[in-house]
Coordinates of C-alpha atoms in Angstrom, one line a residue:
X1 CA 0.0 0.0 0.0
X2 CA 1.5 3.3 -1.1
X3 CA 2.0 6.2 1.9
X4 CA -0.9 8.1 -0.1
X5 CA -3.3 6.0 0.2
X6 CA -2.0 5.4 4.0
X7 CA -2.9 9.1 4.6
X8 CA -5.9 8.8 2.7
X9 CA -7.0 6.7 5.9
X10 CA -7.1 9.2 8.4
X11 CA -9.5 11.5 5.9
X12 CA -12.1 8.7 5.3
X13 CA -15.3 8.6 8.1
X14 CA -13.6 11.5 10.5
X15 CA -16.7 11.9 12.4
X16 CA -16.9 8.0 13.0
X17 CA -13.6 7.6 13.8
X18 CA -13.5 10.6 16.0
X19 CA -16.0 9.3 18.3
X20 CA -15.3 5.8 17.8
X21 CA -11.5 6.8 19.6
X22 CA -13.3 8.6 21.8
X23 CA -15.4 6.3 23.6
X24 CA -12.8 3.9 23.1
X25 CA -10.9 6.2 25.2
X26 CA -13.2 6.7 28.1
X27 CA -13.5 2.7 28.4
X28 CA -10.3 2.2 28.6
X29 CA -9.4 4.9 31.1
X30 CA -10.5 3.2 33.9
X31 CA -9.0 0.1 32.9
X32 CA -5.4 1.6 32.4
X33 CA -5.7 2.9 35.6
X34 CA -6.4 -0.8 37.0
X35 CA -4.0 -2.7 34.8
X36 CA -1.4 -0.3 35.9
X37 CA -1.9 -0.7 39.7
X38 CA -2.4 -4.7 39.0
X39 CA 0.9 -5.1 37.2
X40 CA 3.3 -3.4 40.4
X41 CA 4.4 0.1 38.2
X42 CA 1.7 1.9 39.3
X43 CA -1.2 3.9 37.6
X44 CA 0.2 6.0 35.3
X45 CA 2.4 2.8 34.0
X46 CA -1.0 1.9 33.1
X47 CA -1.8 5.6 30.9
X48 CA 1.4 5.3 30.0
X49 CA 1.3 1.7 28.3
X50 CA -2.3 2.5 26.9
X51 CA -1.2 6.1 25.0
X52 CA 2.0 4.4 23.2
X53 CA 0.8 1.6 22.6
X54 CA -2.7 2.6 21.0
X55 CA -0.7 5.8 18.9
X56 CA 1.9 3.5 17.3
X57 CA -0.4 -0.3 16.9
X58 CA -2.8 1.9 15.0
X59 CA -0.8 3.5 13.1
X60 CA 1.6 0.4 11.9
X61 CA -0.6 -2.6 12.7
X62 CA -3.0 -4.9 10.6
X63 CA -5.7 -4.4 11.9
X64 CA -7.6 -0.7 11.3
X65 CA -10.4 -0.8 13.7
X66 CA -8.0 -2.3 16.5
X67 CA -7.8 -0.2 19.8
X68 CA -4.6 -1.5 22.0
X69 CA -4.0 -1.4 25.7
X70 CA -2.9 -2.7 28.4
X71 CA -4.9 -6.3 28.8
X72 CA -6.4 -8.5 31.7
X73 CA -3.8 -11.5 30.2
X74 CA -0.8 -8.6 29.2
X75 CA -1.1 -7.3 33.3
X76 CA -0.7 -10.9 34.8
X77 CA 2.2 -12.1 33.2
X78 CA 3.8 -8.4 33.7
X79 CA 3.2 -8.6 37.2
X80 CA 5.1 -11.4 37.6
X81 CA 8.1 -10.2 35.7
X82 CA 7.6 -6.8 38.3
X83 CA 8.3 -9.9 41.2
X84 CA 10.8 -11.6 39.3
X85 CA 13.1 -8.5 39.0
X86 CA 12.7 -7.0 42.1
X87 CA 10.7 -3.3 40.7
X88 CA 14.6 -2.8 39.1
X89 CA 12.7 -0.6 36.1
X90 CA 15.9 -0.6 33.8
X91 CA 15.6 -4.4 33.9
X92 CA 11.7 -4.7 33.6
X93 CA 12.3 -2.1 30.5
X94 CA 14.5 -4.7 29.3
X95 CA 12.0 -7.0 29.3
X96 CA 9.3 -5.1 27.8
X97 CA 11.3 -4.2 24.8
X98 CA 12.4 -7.6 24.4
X99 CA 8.9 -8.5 24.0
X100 CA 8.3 -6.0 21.3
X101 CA 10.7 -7.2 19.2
X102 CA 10.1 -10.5 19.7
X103 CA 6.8 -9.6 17.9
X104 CA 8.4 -7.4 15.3
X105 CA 10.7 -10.9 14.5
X106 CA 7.7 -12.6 14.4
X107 CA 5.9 -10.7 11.8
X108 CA 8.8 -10.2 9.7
X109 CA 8.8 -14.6 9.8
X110 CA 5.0 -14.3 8.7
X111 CA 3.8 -16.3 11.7
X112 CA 0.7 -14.6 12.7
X113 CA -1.1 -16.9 10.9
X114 CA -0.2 -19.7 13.1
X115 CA -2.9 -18.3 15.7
X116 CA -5.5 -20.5 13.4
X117 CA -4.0 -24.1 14.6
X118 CA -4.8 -23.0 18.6
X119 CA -7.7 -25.1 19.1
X120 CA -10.5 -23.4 20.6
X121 CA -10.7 -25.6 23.9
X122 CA -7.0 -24.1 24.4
X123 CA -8.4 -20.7 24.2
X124 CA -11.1 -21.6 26.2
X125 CA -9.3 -22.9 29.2
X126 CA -6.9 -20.3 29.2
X127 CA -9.3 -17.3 29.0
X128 CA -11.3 -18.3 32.1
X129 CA -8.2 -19.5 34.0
X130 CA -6.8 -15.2 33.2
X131 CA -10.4 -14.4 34.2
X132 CA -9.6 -16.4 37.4
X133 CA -6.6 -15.6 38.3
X134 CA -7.4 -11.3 37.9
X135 CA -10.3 -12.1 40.2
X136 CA -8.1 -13.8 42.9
X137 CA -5.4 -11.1 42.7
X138 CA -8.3 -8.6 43.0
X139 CA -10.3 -9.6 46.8
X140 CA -7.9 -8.7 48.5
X141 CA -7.2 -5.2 47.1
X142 CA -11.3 -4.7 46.9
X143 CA -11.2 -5.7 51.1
X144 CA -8.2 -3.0 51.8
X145 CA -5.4 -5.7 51.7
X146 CA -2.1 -5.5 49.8
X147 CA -1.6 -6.8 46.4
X148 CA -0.7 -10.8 46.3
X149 CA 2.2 -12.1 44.3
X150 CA -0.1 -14.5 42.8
X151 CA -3.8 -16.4 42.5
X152 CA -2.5 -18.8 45.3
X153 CA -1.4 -16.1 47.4
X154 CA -4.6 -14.1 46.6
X155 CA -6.3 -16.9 48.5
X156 CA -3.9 -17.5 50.9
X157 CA -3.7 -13.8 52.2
X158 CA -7.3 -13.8 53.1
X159 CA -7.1 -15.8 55.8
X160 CA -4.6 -13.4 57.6
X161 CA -6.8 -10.1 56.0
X162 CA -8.0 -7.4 58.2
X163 CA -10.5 -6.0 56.4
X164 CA -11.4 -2.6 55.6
X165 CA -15.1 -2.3 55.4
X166 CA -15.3 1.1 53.8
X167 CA -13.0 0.0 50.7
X168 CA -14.9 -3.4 50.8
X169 CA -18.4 -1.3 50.4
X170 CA -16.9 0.7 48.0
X171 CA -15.3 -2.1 46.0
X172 CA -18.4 -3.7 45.8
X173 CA -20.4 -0.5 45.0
X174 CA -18.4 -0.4 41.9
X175 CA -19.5 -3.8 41.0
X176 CA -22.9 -3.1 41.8
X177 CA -23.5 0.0 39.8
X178 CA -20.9 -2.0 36.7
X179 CA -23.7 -4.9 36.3
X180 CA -27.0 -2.8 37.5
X181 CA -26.9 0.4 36.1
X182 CA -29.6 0.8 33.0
X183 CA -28.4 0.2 29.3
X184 CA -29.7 3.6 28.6
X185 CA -27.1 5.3 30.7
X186 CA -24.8 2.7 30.0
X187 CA -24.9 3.9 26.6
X188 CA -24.1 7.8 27.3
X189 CA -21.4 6.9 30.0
X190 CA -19.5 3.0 30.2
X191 CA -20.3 1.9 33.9
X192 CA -16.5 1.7 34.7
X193 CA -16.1 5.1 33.9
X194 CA -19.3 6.0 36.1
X195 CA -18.5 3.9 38.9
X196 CA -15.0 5.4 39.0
X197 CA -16.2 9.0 39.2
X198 CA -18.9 9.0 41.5
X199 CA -17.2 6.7 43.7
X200 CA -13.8 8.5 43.9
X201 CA -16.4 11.6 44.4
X202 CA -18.1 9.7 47.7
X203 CA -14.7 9.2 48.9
X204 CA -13.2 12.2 48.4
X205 CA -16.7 14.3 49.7
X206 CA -16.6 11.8 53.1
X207 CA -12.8 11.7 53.7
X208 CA -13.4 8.3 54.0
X209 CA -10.1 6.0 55.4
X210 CA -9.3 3.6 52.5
X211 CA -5.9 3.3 50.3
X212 CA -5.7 5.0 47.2
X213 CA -3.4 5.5 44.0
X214 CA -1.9 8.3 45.6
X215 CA 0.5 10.6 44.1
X216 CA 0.5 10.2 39.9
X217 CA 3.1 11.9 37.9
X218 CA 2.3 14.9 35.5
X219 CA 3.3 15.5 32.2
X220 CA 4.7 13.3 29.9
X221 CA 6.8 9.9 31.1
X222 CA 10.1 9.8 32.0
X223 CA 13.0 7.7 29.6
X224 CA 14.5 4.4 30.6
X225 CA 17.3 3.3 29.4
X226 CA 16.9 -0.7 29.2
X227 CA 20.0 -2.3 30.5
X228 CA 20.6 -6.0 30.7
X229 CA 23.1 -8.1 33.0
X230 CA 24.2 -11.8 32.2
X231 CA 22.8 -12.7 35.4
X232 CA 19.5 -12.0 34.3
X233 CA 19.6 -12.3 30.7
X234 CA 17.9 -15.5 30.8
X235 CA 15.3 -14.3 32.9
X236 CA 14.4 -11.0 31.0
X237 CA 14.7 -13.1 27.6
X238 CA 12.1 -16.1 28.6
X239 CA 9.7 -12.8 30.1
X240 CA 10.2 -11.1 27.3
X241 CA 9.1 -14.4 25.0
X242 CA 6.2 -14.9 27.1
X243 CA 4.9 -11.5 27.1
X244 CA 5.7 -11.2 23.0
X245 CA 3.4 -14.9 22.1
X246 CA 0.8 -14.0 24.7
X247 CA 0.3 -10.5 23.3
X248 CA 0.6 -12.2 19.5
X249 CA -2.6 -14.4 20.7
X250 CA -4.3 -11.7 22.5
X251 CA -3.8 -9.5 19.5
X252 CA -5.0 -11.6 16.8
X253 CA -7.9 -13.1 18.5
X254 CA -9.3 -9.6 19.2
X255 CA -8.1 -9.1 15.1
X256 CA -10.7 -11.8 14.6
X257 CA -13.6 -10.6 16.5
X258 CA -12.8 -7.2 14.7
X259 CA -13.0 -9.1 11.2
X260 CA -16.3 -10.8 12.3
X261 CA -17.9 -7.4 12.8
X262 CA -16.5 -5.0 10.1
X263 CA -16.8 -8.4 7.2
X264 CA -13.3 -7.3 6.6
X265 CA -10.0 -9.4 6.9
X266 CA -6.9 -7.9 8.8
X267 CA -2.9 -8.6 8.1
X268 CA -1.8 -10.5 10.9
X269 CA 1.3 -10.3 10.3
X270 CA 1.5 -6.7 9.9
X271 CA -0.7 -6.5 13.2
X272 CA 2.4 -8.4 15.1
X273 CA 4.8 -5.6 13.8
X274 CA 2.6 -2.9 14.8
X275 CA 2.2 -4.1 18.8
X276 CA 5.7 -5.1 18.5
X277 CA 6.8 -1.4 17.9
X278 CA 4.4 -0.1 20.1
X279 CA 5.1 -2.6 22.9
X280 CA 9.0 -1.9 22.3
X281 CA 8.3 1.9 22.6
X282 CA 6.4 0.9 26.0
X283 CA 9.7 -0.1 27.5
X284 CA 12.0 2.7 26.7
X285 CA 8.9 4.3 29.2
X286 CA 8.8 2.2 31.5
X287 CA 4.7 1.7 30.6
X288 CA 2.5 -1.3 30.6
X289 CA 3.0 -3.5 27.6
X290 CA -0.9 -4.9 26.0
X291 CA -2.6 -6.7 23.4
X292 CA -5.4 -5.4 21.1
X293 CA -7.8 -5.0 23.7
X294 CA -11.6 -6.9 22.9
X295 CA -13.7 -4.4 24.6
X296 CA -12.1 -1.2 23.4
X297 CA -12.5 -2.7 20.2
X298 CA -15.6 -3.9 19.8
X299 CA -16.7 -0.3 21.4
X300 CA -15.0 1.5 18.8
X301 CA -16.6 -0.2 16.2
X302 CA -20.0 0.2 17.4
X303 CA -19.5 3.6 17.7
X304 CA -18.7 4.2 14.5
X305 CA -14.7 4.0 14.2
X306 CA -13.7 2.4 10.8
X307 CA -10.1 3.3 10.5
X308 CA -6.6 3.8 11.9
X309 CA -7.7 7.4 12.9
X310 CA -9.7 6.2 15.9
X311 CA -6.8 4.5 18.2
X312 CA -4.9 7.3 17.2
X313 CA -7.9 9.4 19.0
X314 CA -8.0 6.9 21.7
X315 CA -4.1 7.6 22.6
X316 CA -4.7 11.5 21.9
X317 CA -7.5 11.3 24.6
X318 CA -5.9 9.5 27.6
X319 CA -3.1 11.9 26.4
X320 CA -4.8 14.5 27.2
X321 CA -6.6 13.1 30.8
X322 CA -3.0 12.0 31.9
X323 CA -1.7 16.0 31.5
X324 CA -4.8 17.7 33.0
X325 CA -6.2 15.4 35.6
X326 CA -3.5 13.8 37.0
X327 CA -4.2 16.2 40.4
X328 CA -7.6 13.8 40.5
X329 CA -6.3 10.5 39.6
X330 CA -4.1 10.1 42.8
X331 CA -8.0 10.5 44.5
X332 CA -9.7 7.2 43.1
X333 CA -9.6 4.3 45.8
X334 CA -7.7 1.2 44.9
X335 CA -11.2 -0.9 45.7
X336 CA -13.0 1.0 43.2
X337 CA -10.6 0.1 40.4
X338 CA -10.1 -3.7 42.1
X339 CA -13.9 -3.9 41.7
X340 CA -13.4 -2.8 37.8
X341 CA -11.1 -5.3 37.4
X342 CA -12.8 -8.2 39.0
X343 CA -15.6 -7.4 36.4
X344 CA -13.0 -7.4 33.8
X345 CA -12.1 -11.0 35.0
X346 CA -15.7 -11.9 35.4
X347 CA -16.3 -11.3 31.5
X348 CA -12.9 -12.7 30.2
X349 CA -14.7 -16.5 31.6
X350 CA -15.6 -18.1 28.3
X351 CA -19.6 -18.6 29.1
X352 CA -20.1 -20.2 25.5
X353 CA -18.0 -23.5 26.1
X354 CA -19.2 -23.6 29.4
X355 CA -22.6 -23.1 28.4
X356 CA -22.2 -26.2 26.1
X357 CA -19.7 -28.1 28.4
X358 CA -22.4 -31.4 28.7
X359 CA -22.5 -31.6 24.8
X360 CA -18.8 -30.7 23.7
X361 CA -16.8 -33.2 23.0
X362 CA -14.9 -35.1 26.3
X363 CA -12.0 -34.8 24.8
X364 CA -12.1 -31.1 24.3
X365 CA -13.8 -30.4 28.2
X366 CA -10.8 -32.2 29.0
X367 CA -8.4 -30.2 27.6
X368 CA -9.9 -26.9 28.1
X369 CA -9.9 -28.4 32.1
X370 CA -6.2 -28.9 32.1
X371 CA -5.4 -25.6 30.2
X372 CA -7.3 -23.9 33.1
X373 CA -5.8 -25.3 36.1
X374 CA -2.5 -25.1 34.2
X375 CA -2.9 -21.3 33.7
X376 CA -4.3 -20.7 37.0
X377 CA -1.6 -22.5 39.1
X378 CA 1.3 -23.1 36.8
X379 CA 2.5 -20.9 33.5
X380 CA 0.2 -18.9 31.5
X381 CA 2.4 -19.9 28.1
X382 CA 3.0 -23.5 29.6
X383 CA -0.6 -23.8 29.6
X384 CA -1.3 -23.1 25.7
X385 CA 1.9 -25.7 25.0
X386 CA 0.6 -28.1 26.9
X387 CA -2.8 -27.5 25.7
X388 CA -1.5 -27.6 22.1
X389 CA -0.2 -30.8 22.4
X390 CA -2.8 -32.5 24.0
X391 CA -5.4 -31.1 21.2
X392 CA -2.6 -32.5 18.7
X393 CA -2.7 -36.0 20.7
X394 CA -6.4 -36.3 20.7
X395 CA -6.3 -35.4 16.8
X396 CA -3.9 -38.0 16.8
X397 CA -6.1 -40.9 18.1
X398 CA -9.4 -39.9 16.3
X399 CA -6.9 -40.0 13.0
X400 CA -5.8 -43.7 14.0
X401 CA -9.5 -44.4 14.8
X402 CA -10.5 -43.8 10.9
X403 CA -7.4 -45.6 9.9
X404 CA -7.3 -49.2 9.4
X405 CA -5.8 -51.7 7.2
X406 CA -8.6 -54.3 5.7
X407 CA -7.4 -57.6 4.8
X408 CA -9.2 -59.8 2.2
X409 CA -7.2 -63.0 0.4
X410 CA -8.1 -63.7 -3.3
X411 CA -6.8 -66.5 -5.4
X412 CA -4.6 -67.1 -2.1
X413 CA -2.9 -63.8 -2.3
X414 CA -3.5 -61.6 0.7
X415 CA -4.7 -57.9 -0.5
X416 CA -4.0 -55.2 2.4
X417 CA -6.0 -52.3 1.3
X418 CA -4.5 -49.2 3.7
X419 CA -7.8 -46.7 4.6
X420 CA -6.9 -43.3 6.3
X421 CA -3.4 -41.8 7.1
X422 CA -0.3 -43.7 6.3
X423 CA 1.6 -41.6 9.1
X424 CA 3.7 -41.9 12.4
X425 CA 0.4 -42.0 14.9
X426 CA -0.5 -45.0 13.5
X427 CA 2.4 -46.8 11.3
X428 CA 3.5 -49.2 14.7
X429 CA 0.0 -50.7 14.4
X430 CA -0.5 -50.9 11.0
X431 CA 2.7 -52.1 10.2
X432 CA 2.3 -54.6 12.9
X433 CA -0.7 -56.0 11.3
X434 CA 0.8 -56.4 8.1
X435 CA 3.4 -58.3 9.7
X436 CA 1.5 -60.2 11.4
X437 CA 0.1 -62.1 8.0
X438 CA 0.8 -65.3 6.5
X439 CA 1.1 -66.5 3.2
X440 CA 3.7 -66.1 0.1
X441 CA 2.3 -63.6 -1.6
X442 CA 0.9 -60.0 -0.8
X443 CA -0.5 -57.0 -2.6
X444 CA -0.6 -53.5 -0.4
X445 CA -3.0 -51.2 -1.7
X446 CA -2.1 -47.7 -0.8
X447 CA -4.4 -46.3 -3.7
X448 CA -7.5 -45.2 -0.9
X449 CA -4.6 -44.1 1.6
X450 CA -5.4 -40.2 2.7
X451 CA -2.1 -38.9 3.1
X452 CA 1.7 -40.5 4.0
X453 CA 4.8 -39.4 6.0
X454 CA 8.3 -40.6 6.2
X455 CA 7.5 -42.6 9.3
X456 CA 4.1 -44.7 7.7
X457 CA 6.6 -45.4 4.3
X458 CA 9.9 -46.7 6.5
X459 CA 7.7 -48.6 9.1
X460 CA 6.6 -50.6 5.8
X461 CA 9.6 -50.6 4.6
X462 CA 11.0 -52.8 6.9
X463 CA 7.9 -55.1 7.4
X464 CA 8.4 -55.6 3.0
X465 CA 12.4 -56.5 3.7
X466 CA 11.1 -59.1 6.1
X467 CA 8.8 -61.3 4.3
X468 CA 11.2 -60.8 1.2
X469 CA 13.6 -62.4 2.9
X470 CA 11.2 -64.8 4.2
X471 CA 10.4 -65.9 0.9
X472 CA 7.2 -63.6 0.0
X473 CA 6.6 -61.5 -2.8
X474 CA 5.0 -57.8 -2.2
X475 CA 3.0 -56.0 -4.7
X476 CA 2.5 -52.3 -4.4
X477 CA -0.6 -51.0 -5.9
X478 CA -0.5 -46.4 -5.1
X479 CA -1.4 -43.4 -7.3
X480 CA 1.6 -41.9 -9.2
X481 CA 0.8 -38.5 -7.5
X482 CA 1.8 -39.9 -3.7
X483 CA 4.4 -39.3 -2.4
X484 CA 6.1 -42.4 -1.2
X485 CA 10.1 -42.1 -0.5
X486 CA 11.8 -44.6 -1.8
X487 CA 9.2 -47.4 -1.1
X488 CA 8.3 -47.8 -4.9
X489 CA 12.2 -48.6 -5.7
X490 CA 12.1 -51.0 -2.2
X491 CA 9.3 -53.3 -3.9
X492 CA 10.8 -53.1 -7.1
X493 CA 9.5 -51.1 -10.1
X494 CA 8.2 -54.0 -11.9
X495 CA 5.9 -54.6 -8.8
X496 CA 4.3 -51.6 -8.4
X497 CA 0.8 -51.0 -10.1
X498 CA -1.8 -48.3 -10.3
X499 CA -4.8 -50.8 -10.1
X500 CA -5.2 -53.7 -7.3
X501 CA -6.9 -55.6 -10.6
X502 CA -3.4 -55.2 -12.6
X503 CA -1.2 -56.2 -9.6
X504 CA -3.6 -59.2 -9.0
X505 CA -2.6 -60.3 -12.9
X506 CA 0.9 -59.7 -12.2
X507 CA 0.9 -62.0 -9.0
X508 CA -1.5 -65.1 -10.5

């Protein structure tokens, strides 16, 4: 695309685009603000994050109507790298620009269409194990406590909790007024946003007792310079792969719910450079590093926003709250946003499998089981592996299922007709079979076999040696087109037929 017709973007649908990035903006204010206490840097980490990140992923990514942020999956894994490196910024920058070009490596390797082959149980699984783990690290915040270090110390820590009831009615006024107030004024004003104000107003009016966000800086963020020792290089490298995949998922599944609504199809692959050099420019300021965030997005779109020009609105606005408000900010009660957020985990839960979790496959309720527990008490990233591989498995065994080698004898030659996959999940047992026959003379039809791999053809290589020099004789009956090694030349030329009816002449 030529940079004219790039520009000619920001001129198409202004008004749309301007209030698209708009109310994008005041959804995801509140939400910055949480994700940036959540993740250990503090609130304005959170503005900051949001403001690079949406500028320079709207302006260079793949997908138009995309609005980026900091994300419920982004802030959990960052606040573990916040534990892991002790708060040292310089190193945490590291990290986070790290990450970034991670992604940027990524695009430039065309792998954003890889996001297809994560089955959908995967997803499922680890969604609502994020969704848990944000509510766990949230109770203790919404009762007055500290912050936990993780879900299992989120519920460990509330058995020691002395809790503040003000910040606990407050936290749960938020959540109240989030999932009550009427879709008409929903509509004028996003509940966060509503709950945030009048809250932090009630609080501020009443001098009530609870902890807040205290002090924010003003202006614009200060630089860090990333620096790296060999002590920790492993650590900031494996955080900063972690955070780069995760936010490549979280990316391009919000890229599809954007194509579903707009009938439009985005460039992955371009979207993965464009959060990679925003999430790279996060780090040299020290902000939150995010995804394409779902709800921002799917706001902007119904609002209107069609085009590049409305996260580059979005960034403008928070731009422009972080400069003028910040005297306010340091007001709002951290129960208030910890009640934001648990709503934010409540809606990440993935209610459609669950909804359908007595007719889905076992297989897949299994999976989608192990992913969650996985994510919730072990690795976020080591969850979608392991969940990947388990969905490969199960494919695996309802491939060898369909696969089976028939056996019928004519004229007293045994004819092995090979149905399915010719492949390593099932060559042992196939091969097996074959050698388990008797007789002098065999013809293996391949001709109705679905596909091959080097495994399937050596595994039956070896099984034709061994009745050759038994004695037998081996016909090979396959279409010209497959693709089978060497096994051809290993039965010999002059054995090999197109047509089980030929090869049966041959062997009479």
């Amino acid at each position: 695309m030529s940079i004219a017709s790039e520009l000619g973007e920001y001129t198409q649908n202004i008004k749309g685009n301007i209030a698209g990035g708009l109310t994008a903006g005041v959804v995801a204010l509140p939400l910055c603000l949480a994700f940036g206490i959540a993740s250990g840097l503090g609130a304005a980490a959170g503005m900051y994050g949001a403001i690079c990140l949406s500028f320079f992923a709207a302006i260079f990514g793949g997908t138009k109507t995309q609005i980026s942020g900091p994300t419920g999956p982004m802030t959990v894994v960052t606040a573990s790298v916040v534990v892991a490196l002790n708060g040292n910024l310089q190193m945490i920058a590291c990290v986070f620009v790290v990450a970034g070009l991670f992604q940027i490596l990524f695009g430039c390797l065309r792998l954003g269409k890889l996001i297809r082959y994560i089955p959908y149980s995967v997803i499922s699984g680890f969604m609502s194990g994020v969704g848990v783990i944000i509510v766990l690290l949230q109770i203790s915040p919404l009762l007055g406590g500290p912050n936990p270090k993780g879900p299992v110390d989120g519920i460990l820590i509330l058995g020691t909790l002395n809790i503040n009831w003000m910040s606990a009615l407050l936290g749960l006024a938020a959540l109240a007024i989030i999932y009550l107030m009427p879709k008409k004024l929903n509509a004028i004003i996003p509940s966060q946003l509503f709950a945030l104000i009048v809250l932090t107003v009630v609080s501020y009016c009443l001098s009530l007792n609870v902890p807040m966000i205290g002090e924010v800086p003003s202006g614009l963020p200060p630089v860090h310079i990333p620096h790296v020792t060999w002590e920790h290089l492993g650590t900031i490298l494996t955080y900063g792969l972690i955070l780069a995949i995760l936010g490549c998922i979280d990316s391009l599944l919000t890229s599809l719910v954007a194509d579903s609504m707009t009938k439009t199809k985005h460039d992955s692959n371009r979207e993965l450079i464009g959060q990679g050099i925003g999430n790279a420019l996060c780090g040299f300021i020290c902000g939150n590093v995010g995804a394409g965030a779902t709800m921002r997005t799917v706001t902007n779109i119904k609002v209107g926003g069609t085009g590049r020009l409305s996260g580059v609105i979005s960034s403008l606005f928070l731009l422009a709250v972080l400069v003028s408000l910040y005297s306010v900010v340091c007001y709002v009660p951290l129960s208030v946003l910890a009640g934001i957020l648990i709503s934010v985990g409540i809606n990440i839960l993935d209610y459609r499998m669950l909804k359908e979790i007595k007719i889905c496959p076992k297989a897949d309720i299994y999976i989608m089981i192990v992913v969650f527990l996985l994510t919730v008490f072990v690795d976020l990233i080591f969850a979608v592996g392991v969940g990947v591989v388990l969905a490969s498995l199960s494919l695996i065994a309802q491939v060898n299922r369909r696969t089976r080698l028939q056996v019928t004898e004519q004229n007293g030659i045994q004819v092995c007709t090979l149905f399915g996959g010719f492949y390593f999940g099932a060559s042992y047992d196939l091969a097996a079979k074959f050698s388990a026959l008797q007789g002098k003379t065999f013809i293996l039809d391949l001709s109705q076999c679905d596909f091959a791999d080097i495994s399937g053809v050596y595994a039956f290589e070896d099984e034709i040696s061994i009745k050759r020099d038994a004695g037998s004789t081996v016909y090979l009956v396959a279409d010209p087109k497959q693709n089978l090694i060497d096994l051809r030349e290993k039965v010999g030329n002059d054995k090999v037929f197109t047509s089980v009816k030929d090869a049966l002449a041959a062997a009479v």
